[in-house]
Short mmCIF file of C-alpha atoms in Angstrom, two decimals:
data_model
loop_
_atom_site.label_atom_id
_atom_site.label_comp_id
_atom_site.label_asym_id
_atom_site.label_seq_id
_atom_site.Cartn_x
_atom_site.Cartn_y
_atom_site.Cartn_z
CA MET X 24 62.00 -35.98 94.45
CA ARG X 25 60.80 -39.02 92.60
CA ARG X 26 57.49 -38.84 94.46
CA MET X 27 57.04 -35.20 93.45
CA PHE X 28 57.70 -36.09 89.83
CA LEU X 29 55.07 -38.85 89.93
CA VAL X 30 52.52 -36.53 91.53
CA SER X 31 53.17 -33.86 88.89
CA SER X 32 52.77 -36.42 86.10
CA MET X 33 49.49 -37.70 87.52
CA LEU X 34 48.12 -34.16 87.84
CA ALA X 35 49.04 -33.44 84.22
CA MET X 36 47.33 -36.61 83.00
CA ALA X 37 44.22 -35.82 85.05
CA SER X 38 44.04 -32.37 83.51
CA LEU X 39 44.19 -33.83 80.01
CA ALA X 40 41.46 -36.30 80.86
CA LEU X 41 39.20 -33.54 82.15
CA VAL X 42 39.68 -31.52 79.01
CA SER X 43 38.95 -34.45 76.71
CA CYS X 44 35.88 -35.52 78.71
CA GLY X 45 34.50 -32.04 79.22
CA ASP X 46 31.79 -30.17 77.27
CA PRO X 47 31.90 -31.47 73.68
CA GLY X 48 30.62 -28.13 72.46
CA ALA X 49 33.76 -26.39 73.64
CA GLY X 50 35.92 -28.39 71.26
CA ASN X 51 33.54 -27.83 68.36
CA ALA X 52 33.05 -24.12 68.95
CA GLY X 53 35.41 -23.28 66.12
CA ASN X 54 33.26 -25.27 63.67
CA LYS X 55 30.01 -23.45 64.45
CA PRO X 56 30.56 -20.46 62.14
CA ALA X 57 31.39 -22.76 59.21
CA ASN X 58 28.35 -24.92 59.92
CA ALA X 59 26.14 -21.84 60.10
CA VAL X 60 27.44 -20.61 56.72
CA ASN X 61 26.84 -24.02 55.14
CA SER X 62 23.29 -24.13 56.50
CA ALA X 63 22.57 -20.65 55.14
CA ASN X 64 23.91 -21.61 51.71
CA ASN X 65 21.80 -24.77 51.65
CA ALA X 66 18.70 -22.76 52.58
CA MET X 67 19.32 -20.35 49.70
CA VAL X 68 19.41 -23.14 47.09
CA ALA X 69 15.75 -23.57 46.09
CA PRO X 70 14.63 -26.88 44.65
CA ALA X 71 14.09 -27.00 40.89
CA ALA X 72 10.55 -26.13 39.87
CA ASN X 73 8.22 -28.44 37.97
CA THR X 74 8.62 -26.71 34.62
CA ALA X 75 5.83 -28.71 32.99
CA ALA X 76 3.36 -27.56 35.66
CA VAL X 77 4.58 -23.95 35.40
CA GLU X 78 4.23 -23.94 31.63
CA ALA X 79 0.72 -25.41 31.88
CA ASP X 80 -0.29 -22.71 34.38
CA VAL X 81 1.09 -19.92 32.19
CA LYS X 82 -0.56 -21.33 29.06
CA LYS X 83 -3.91 -21.26 30.86
CA LEU X 84 -3.33 -17.61 31.77
CA VAL X 85 -2.51 -16.83 28.13
CA ASN X 86 -5.88 -18.26 27.12
CA ASP X 87 -7.55 -16.32 29.95
CA THR X 88 -5.97 -13.16 28.54
CA ALA X 89 -7.37 -13.90 25.07
CA ALA X 90 -10.84 -14.42 26.56
CA ALA X 91 -10.59 -11.11 28.45
CA LEU X 92 -9.46 -9.25 25.31
CA ALA X 93 -12.26 -10.78 23.23
CA LYS X 94 -14.82 -9.58 25.81
CA ASN X 95 -13.03 -6.26 26.47
CA ASP X 96 -13.13 -7.27 30.14
CA VAL X 97 -11.16 -4.55 31.91
CA ALA X 98 -11.64 -6.08 35.37
CA ALA X 99 -10.08 -9.36 34.21
CA LEU X 100 -7.19 -7.56 32.50
CA GLU X 101 -6.48 -5.63 35.70
CA LYS X 102 -5.85 -8.95 37.44
CA LEU X 103 -3.68 -10.30 34.62
CA TYR X 104 -1.43 -7.28 34.03
CA ALA X 105 1.40 -6.56 36.49
CA ASP X 106 1.67 -3.10 38.03
CA ASN X 107 4.69 -2.34 35.81
CA TYR X 108 3.14 -3.86 32.66
CA MET X 109 4.32 -2.44 29.33
CA LEU X 110 3.01 -3.18 25.83
CA VAL X 111 4.68 -2.54 22.47
CA ASN X 112 1.88 -2.17 19.90
CA LEU X 113 1.86 -3.06 16.22
CA ASP X 114 2.83 0.49 15.28
CA GLY X 115 5.76 0.51 17.71
CA SER X 116 4.05 2.72 20.28
CA VAL X 117 4.38 1.82 23.95
CA GLN X 118 1.59 1.70 26.50
CA THR X 119 1.76 1.43 30.26
CA ARG X 120 -0.71 -0.65 32.23
CA ALA X 121 -2.81 2.43 33.03
CA GLU X 122 -2.82 3.59 29.40
CA ARG X 123 -3.76 0.14 28.11
CA LEU X 124 -6.68 -0.21 30.51
CA GLU X 125 -7.87 3.33 29.84
CA SER X 126 -7.94 2.67 26.09
CA PHE X 127 -10.41 -0.18 26.74
CA LYS X 128 -12.51 1.92 29.10
CA SER X 129 -12.80 4.74 26.56
CA GLY X 130 -13.64 2.38 23.68
CA GLU X 131 -10.55 3.42 21.76
CA THR X 132 -9.52 -0.24 21.91
CA LYS X 133 -12.27 -2.79 21.36
CA PHE X 134 -12.09 -6.27 19.90
CA GLU X 135 -14.81 -8.27 18.19
CA SER X 136 -12.76 -11.45 18.48
CA PHE X 137 -9.38 -12.43 19.88
CA ALA X 138 -7.68 -15.83 20.13
CA TYR X 139 -4.21 -17.32 20.60
CA ASP X 140 -2.73 -20.42 18.99
CA GLU X 141 0.77 -21.79 18.35
CA VAL X 142 1.48 -21.05 22.02
CA THR X 143 4.93 -22.00 23.33
CA VAL X 144 6.03 -21.38 26.91
CA ARG X 145 9.57 -21.45 28.30
CA SER X 146 10.08 -20.99 32.03
CA ASN X 147 13.23 -20.45 34.09
CA PRO X 148 14.54 -23.28 36.34
CA GLU X 149 13.25 -21.56 39.48
CA GLY X 150 9.72 -21.39 38.13
CA THR X 151 9.45 -17.64 38.76
CA GLY X 152 9.37 -16.36 35.19
CA ALA X 153 8.31 -17.43 31.71
CA VAL X 154 8.46 -16.23 28.11
CA VAL X 155 5.56 -16.91 25.76
CA ILE X 156 5.59 -16.80 21.95
CA ALA X 157 2.22 -17.24 20.27
CA ARG X 158 0.11 -16.23 17.30
CA ALA X 159 -2.90 -14.00 17.86
CA THR X 160 -5.85 -13.78 15.51
CA ALA X 161 -7.61 -10.51 16.25
CA LYS X 162 -10.39 -8.40 14.77
CA GLY X 163 -11.44 -5.00 16.07
CA MET X 164 -9.89 -1.67 16.96
CA ASN X 165 -6.62 -1.01 18.76
CA ARG X 166 -6.01 2.59 19.83
CA GLY X 167 -8.41 3.73 17.13
CA ASN X 168 -6.75 1.74 14.36
CA PRO X 169 -8.50 -1.22 12.70
CA VAL X 170 -6.99 -4.64 13.39
CA ALA X 171 -7.82 -7.67 11.26
CA SER X 172 -4.73 -9.76 10.91
CA ASN X 173 -2.51 -12.45 12.34
CA ILE X 174 -0.10 -11.16 14.94
CA ARG X 175 3.04 -12.68 16.42
CA VAL X 176 3.02 -12.04 20.15
CA THR X 177 5.78 -12.22 22.75
CA GLN X 178 4.85 -12.04 26.43
CA VAL X 179 6.87 -12.07 29.65
CA TRP X 180 5.20 -13.49 32.77
CA ALA X 181 6.45 -13.14 36.34
CA LYS X 182 5.40 -14.92 39.50
CA THR X 183 4.59 -12.32 42.16
CA LYS X 184 3.23 -12.50 45.71
CA ASP X 185 -0.25 -12.26 44.15
CA GLY X 186 0.38 -15.03 41.60
CA TRP X 187 1.37 -14.96 37.94
CA ARG X 188 1.16 -11.59 36.18
CA GLN X 189 2.00 -10.49 32.64
CA ALA X 190 4.91 -8.06 32.90
CA SER X 191 5.25 -7.09 29.23
CA GLY X 192 3.94 -7.79 25.76
CA HIS X 193 5.08 -7.20 22.19
CA ALA X 194 3.01 -7.45 19.01
CA THR X 195 4.27 -7.81 15.42
CA SER X 196 2.16 -8.22 12.28
CA ILE X 197 2.75 -11.46 10.39
CA THR X 198 3.32 -10.35 6.81
CA ALA X 199 5.68 -12.98 5.42
CA ALA X 200 3.98 -15.62 3.28
CA ALA X 201 5.19 -19.18 2.96
CA PRO X 202 7.35 -19.70 -0.13
CA ALA X 203 5.36 -21.09 -3.05
CA LYS X 204 6.31 -24.43 -4.52
CA ALA X 205 7.43 -24.60 -8.14
CA ASP X 206 4.66 -25.61 -10.54
CA ASP X 207 5.91 -27.24 -13.75
CA SER X 208 2.61 -26.55 -15.48
CA LYS X 209 3.25 -22.81 -15.21
CA MET X 210 6.79 -22.84 -16.53
CA PRO X 211 7.49 -20.61 -19.56
CA ALA X 212 6.38 -22.12 -22.86
CA ALA X 213 9.91 -21.92 -24.25
CA ASN X 214 11.23 -24.07 -21.40
CA ASN X 215 8.42 -26.58 -21.83
CA ALA X 216 9.08 -26.75 -25.59
CA ALA X 217 12.78 -27.30 -24.96
CA ASN X 218 12.04 -30.06 -22.49
CA THR X 219 9.57 -31.85 -24.81
CA ALA X 220 11.41 -31.42 -28.14
CA LYS X 221 12.59 -34.61 -29.78
CA PRO X 222 16.36 -35.02 -30.19
CA PRO X 223 17.65 -34.66 -33.79
CA PRO X 224 18.24 -37.89 -35.77
CA PRO X 225 21.83 -39.19 -35.88
CA ALA X 226 23.97 -37.90 -38.77
CA ALA X 227 24.29 -40.25 -41.78
CA ASN X 228 27.59 -42.10 -42.11
CA LYS X 229 29.28 -40.98 -45.36
CA ASP X 230 31.86 -43.76 -45.41
#
């Protein structure tokens, strides 16, 4: 009886040893789904983009757009405007990409000069989109209406499979003037007289 008990104990210990020394993958099988999920999540987290480089690239494209507008270069604008491009004009009207390009082809829109300055670019952390605020100085015709003014421009740029493209634009006339500084020389004469008048002499002491 004692011998049978010893044999049974030895068999049990041998079985445990085989299990512990067997295929290591079998014991870790339950961890595989969790590891796969973690790997997928890590793959989805894209590294932060170099925002300075992105903003420099977009600023160059903004200047390229100004050059194309100044030359009324439709072929260049076709490469700069996204397929879903939309423009809000000075008068509030909206143009699609096709309508904007057609207005150049027909001569309805034609610039003698066009330039951007005061350009600021803000990109998203992923480096896939950017917003531009700039001032445009333009002279010419836009949709048959004369343009000769400073314009505040907002643009949205998106990084597509074909590179950066302008997705939308908005134009607003700059009409507000800087507040004028006060000029003492032009103050009303009455105020100047009051400021320069001599104080009255002290009253005589009657005591």
